[in-house]
Amino acid sequence: MKTLNNKQVKEILIKLNLVFQDKMEELSQYDAVIGDGDHGVTMARGFKVASEKIESLEDESVNGYFKKFGRALISELGGAIGPLFGSIFTELSKELKGKENLGLNELSKGLQRAQNKIEELGGATVGDKTMVDSIDPVVKSLKKSLEEEKSLEEALKLAKNAAKEGVQSTIPLIAKRGRSKFLQEKSIGHQDAGATSFYYLIKTICDFVNK
């Protein structure tokens, strides 16, 4: 599988909703320790609405599916988390403008754009115990795979592993963003919910491509 067409992209986006419904309690438990405790519920709600938004669309472009999904997330989630997770999809849509398929090149550059946007919006960088800690290694991994001309399947396997390592890297960190920053040393020893959500996002795409 070298690229994903519009129907496959739509299928992945609908699958993401099922994943976040399934992981709702787990993600909220991570967030309960160092945050508001509602991350899983919020993600499940947002992805459900976004999924329903595109389910009824027929023969939309890959660009269109990502754009509408991202905008629905931003609108439904609101607050800080909406723009952060929604921009993953809206920035991918910008990279896919005028293109019919999603390949490694578009995924790599689209997620780089998303990371830039997320860092701009949230002010977080690597080491702040946020979703950036799992996005950054994925972006670097995909860029390396692109340079080494790996297949989309292999590149996503490596990216999934990079995301998981990124999540694990948040465990010993002191949180520097969001409500958890007020906990200082008490935030040590717990993985970040946002970073975990991004891992599940990448894992879902990887599992779909490698099924």
GROMACS .gro file of C-alpha atoms in nm:
model
  211
    1MET     CA    1   0.000   0.000   0.000
    2LYS     CA    2   0.178   0.312  -0.124
    3THR     CA    3  -0.102   0.561  -0.066
    4LEU     CA    4  -0.449   0.588   0.087
    5ASN     CA    5  -0.745   0.700  -0.122
    6ASN     CA    6  -1.044   0.902  -0.003
    7LYS     CA    7  -1.251   0.596   0.092
    8GLN     CA    8  -0.966   0.455   0.300
    9VAL     CA    9  -0.908   0.790   0.473
   10LYS     CA   10  -1.279   0.806   0.556
   11GLU     CA   11  -1.262   0.453   0.698
   12ILE     CA   12  -0.965   0.548   0.920
   13LEU     CA   13  -1.142   0.857   1.054
   14ILE     CA   14  -1.451   0.654   1.144
   15LYS     CA   15  -1.226   0.391   1.305
   16LEU     CA   16  -1.063   0.661   1.519
   17ASN     CA   17  -1.399   0.732   1.678
   18LEU     CA   18  -1.439   0.366   1.777
   19VAL     CA   19  -1.089   0.365   1.926
   20PHE     CA   20  -1.153   0.674   2.139
   21GLN     CA   21  -1.486   0.535   2.258
   22ASP     CA   22  -1.301   0.220   2.364
   23LYS     CA   23  -1.014   0.410   2.533
   24MET     CA   24  -1.237   0.670   2.702
   25GLU     CA   25  -1.205   0.534   3.056
   26GLU     CA   26  -0.834   0.462   3.029
   27LEU     CA   27  -0.754   0.813   2.904
   28SER     CA   28  -0.968   0.973   3.172
   29GLN     CA   29  -0.788   0.772   3.438
   30TYR     CA   30  -0.451   0.906   3.318
   31ASP     CA   31  -0.595   1.257   3.322
   32ALA     CA   32  -0.756   1.214   3.664
   33VAL     CA   33  -0.413   1.186   3.827
   34ILE     CA   34  -0.261   1.505   3.684
   35GLY     CA   35  -0.544   1.689   3.508
   36ASP     CA   36  -0.918   1.747   3.511
   37GLY     CA   37  -1.001   1.380   3.466
   38ASP     CA   38  -1.220   1.441   3.161
   39HIS     CA   39  -0.974   1.391   2.874
   40GLY     CA   40  -1.112   1.052   2.770
   41VAL     CA   41  -1.475   1.167   2.785
   42THR     CA   42  -1.392   1.483   2.590
   43MET     CA   43  -1.202   1.295   2.319
   44ALA     CA   44  -1.479   1.034   2.287
   45ARG     CA   45  -1.742   1.306   2.250
   46GLY     CA   46  -1.546   1.505   1.996
   47PHE     CA   47  -1.450   1.211   1.778
   48LYS     CA   48  -1.808   1.082   1.781
   49VAL     CA   49  -1.940   1.413   1.647
   50ALA     CA   50  -1.658   1.443   1.392
   51SER     CA   51  -1.714   1.086   1.275
   52GLU     CA   52  -2.087   1.144   1.231
   53LYS     CA   53  -2.005   1.460   1.034
   54ILE     CA   54  -1.815   1.271   0.767
   55GLU     CA   55  -2.007   0.941   0.770
   56SER     CA   56  -2.287   1.095   0.566
   57LEU     CA   57  -2.048   1.246   0.308
   58GLU     CA   58  -2.012   1.063  -0.022
   59ASP     CA   59  -1.701   1.083  -0.239
   60GLU     CA   60  -1.539   1.371  -0.056
   61SER     CA   61  -1.169   1.430  -0.132
   62VAL     CA   62  -0.898   1.327   0.115
   63ASN     CA   63  -0.843   1.697   0.175
   64GLY     CA   64  -1.215   1.748   0.236
   65TYR     CA   65  -1.249   1.459   0.480
   66PHE     CA   66  -0.957   1.579   0.693
   67LYS     CA   67  -1.072   1.942   0.683
   68LYS     CA   68  -1.431   1.866   0.787
   69PHE     CA   69  -1.318   1.618   1.054
   70GLY     CA   70  -1.071   1.865   1.202
   71ARG     CA   71  -1.316   2.153   1.202
   72ALA     CA   72  -1.579   1.937   1.371
   73LEU     CA   73  -1.329   1.845   1.643
   74ILE     CA   74  -1.235   2.209   1.701
   75SER     CA   75  -1.601   2.309   1.719
   76GLU     CA   76  -1.716   2.023   1.944
   77LEU     CA   77  -1.420   1.995   2.180
   78GLY     CA   78  -1.369   2.366   2.230
   79GLY     CA   79  -1.136   2.494   2.502
   80ALA     CA   80  -0.766   2.425   2.459
   81ILE     CA   81  -0.791   2.065   2.344
   82GLY     CA   82  -1.015   2.131   2.042
   83PRO     CA   83  -0.770   2.342   1.841
   84LEU     CA   84  -0.478   2.119   1.946
   85PHE     CA   85  -0.624   1.789   1.823
   86GLY     CA   86  -0.834   1.946   1.548
   87SER     CA   87  -0.528   2.107   1.393
   88ILE     CA   88  -0.375   1.762   1.333
   89PHE     CA   89  -0.645   1.704   1.073
   90THR     CA   90  -0.680   2.058   0.940
   91GLU     CA   91  -0.304   2.085   0.883
   92LEU     CA   92  -0.303   1.746   0.708
   93SER     CA   93  -0.584   1.877   0.488
   94LYS     CA   94  -0.371   2.177   0.386
   95GLU     CA   95  -0.088   1.945   0.283
   96LEU     CA   96  -0.336   1.740   0.078
   97LYS     CA   97  -0.489   2.032  -0.110
   98GLY     CA   98  -0.524   1.937  -0.477
   99LYS     CA   99  -0.405   1.579  -0.413
  100GLU     CA  100  -0.609   1.262  -0.450
  101ASN     CA  101  -0.417   1.032  -0.215
  102LEU     CA  102  -0.239   1.034   0.120
  103GLY     CA  103   0.111   0.893   0.098
  104LEU     CA  104   0.417   0.896   0.323
  105ASN     CA  105   0.529   1.232   0.182
  106GLU     CA  106   0.195   1.400   0.263
  107LEU     CA  107   0.168   1.233   0.605
  108SER     CA  108   0.520   1.333   0.702
  109LYS     CA  109   0.487   1.695   0.592
  110GLY     CA  110   0.129   1.725   0.716
  111LEU     CA  111   0.219   1.611   1.067
  112GLN     CA  112   0.519   1.844   1.069
  113ARG     CA  113   0.276   2.128   0.993
  114ALA     CA  114   0.049   2.000   1.270
  115GLN     CA  115   0.334   1.992   1.522
  116ASN     CA  116   0.429   2.349   1.433
  117LYS     CA  117   0.068   2.461   1.476
  118ILE     CA  118   0.023   2.277   1.806
  119GLU     CA  119   0.343   2.425   1.949
  120GLU     CA  120   0.232   2.769   1.833
  121LEU     CA  121  -0.114   2.732   1.987
  122GLY     CA  122  -0.020   2.569   2.315
  123GLY     CA  123   0.330   2.702   2.366
  124ALA     CA  124   0.455   2.354   2.456
  125THR     CA  125   0.782   2.200   2.345
  126VAL     CA  126   0.942   1.858   2.390
  127GLY     CA  127   0.987   1.781   2.760
  128ASP     CA  128   0.684   1.976   2.881
  129LYS     CA  129   0.484   1.653   2.937
  130THR     CA  130   0.224   1.713   2.664
  131MET     CA  131   0.110   1.560   2.335
  132VAL     CA  132   0.416   1.723   2.174
  133ASP     CA  133   0.629   1.457   2.342
  134SER     CA  134   0.468   1.188   2.126
  135ILE     CA  135   0.420   1.401   1.812
  136ASP     CA  136   0.784   1.509   1.786
  137PRO     CA  137   0.936   1.157   1.766
  138VAL     CA  138   0.669   1.056   1.513
  139VAL     CA  139   0.747   1.353   1.288
  140LYS     CA  140   1.120   1.276   1.309
  141SER     CA  141   1.060   0.906   1.241
  142LEU     CA  142   0.840   0.973   0.935
  143LYS     CA  143   1.091   1.222   0.796
  144LYS     CA  144   1.369   0.966   0.831
  145SER     CA  145   1.156   0.696   0.666
  146LEU     CA  146   1.080   0.934   0.379
  147GLU     CA  147   1.449   1.005   0.329
  148GLU     CA  148   1.525   0.631   0.337
  149GLU     CA  149   1.239   0.564   0.091
  150LYS     CA  150   1.064   0.317   0.318
  151SER     CA  151   0.714   0.191   0.242
  152LEU     CA  152   0.413   0.351   0.408
  153GLU     CA  153   0.357   0.027   0.603
  154GLU     CA  154   0.711   0.016   0.741
  155ALA     CA  155   0.722   0.390   0.808
  156LEU     CA  156   0.403   0.371   1.016
  157LYS     CA  157   0.531   0.074   1.218
  158LEU     CA  158   0.840   0.277   1.308
  159ALA     CA  159   0.628   0.585   1.379
  160LYS     CA  160   0.398   0.387   1.608
  161ASN     CA  161   0.697   0.265   1.809
  162ALA     CA  162   0.833   0.621   1.823
  163ALA     CA  163   0.498   0.748   1.953
  164LYS     CA  164   0.490   0.480   2.223
  165GLU     CA  165   0.842   0.571   2.335
  166GLY     CA  166   0.731   0.935   2.337
  167VAL     CA  167   0.443   0.853   2.571
  168GLN     CA  168   0.675   0.661   2.802
  169SER     CA  169   0.914   0.955   2.804
  170THR     CA  170   0.644   1.169   2.970
  171ILE     CA  171   0.626   0.948   3.280
  172PRO     CA  172   0.934   1.086   3.463
  173LEU     CA  173   0.871   1.447   3.355
  174ILE     CA  174   0.737   1.738   3.557
  175ALA     CA  175   0.437   1.889   3.377
  176LYS     CA  176   0.488   2.244   3.253
  177ARG     CA  177   0.159   2.308   3.073
  178GLY     CA  178  -0.210   2.288   3.156
  179ARG     CA  179  -0.359   2.225   3.498
  180SER     CA  180  -0.106   1.954   3.578
  181LYS     CA  181   0.178   2.212   3.586
  182PHE     CA  182   0.050   2.320   3.928
  183LEU     CA  183   0.125   1.974   4.067
  184GLN     CA  184   0.500   2.016   4.011
  185GLU     CA  185   0.681   1.702   4.138
  186LYS     CA  186   0.347   1.525   4.198
  187SER     CA  187   0.308   1.493   3.821
  188ILE     CA  188   0.618   1.272   3.806
  189GLY     CA  189   0.547   0.903   3.751
  190HIS     CA  190   0.234   0.944   3.542
  191GLN     CA  191   0.202   0.938   3.163
  192ASP     CA  192   0.039   1.227   2.983
  193ALA     CA  193  -0.313   1.167   2.851
  194GLY     CA  194  -0.272   1.391   2.546
  195ALA     CA  195   0.048   1.216   2.441
  196THR     CA  196  -0.130   0.883   2.488
  197SER     CA  197  -0.419   0.996   2.268
  198PHE     CA  198  -0.179   1.090   1.989
  199TYR     CA  199  -0.019   0.745   2.019
  200TYR     CA  200  -0.359   0.582   1.974
  201LEU     CA  201  -0.421   0.803   1.671
  202ILE     CA  202  -0.098   0.691   1.502
  203LYS     CA  203  -0.150   0.329   1.609
  204THR     CA  204  -0.495   0.329   1.447
  205ILE     CA  205  -0.355   0.451   1.115
  206CYS     CA  206  -0.066   0.201   1.137
  207ASP     CA  207  -0.296  -0.092   1.218
  208PHE     CA  208  -0.524   0.000   0.926
  209VAL     CA  209  -0.240   0.020   0.675
  210ASN     CA  210  -0.081  -0.302   0.800
  211LYS     CA  211  -0.397  -0.511   0.842
   0.00000   0.00000   0.00000
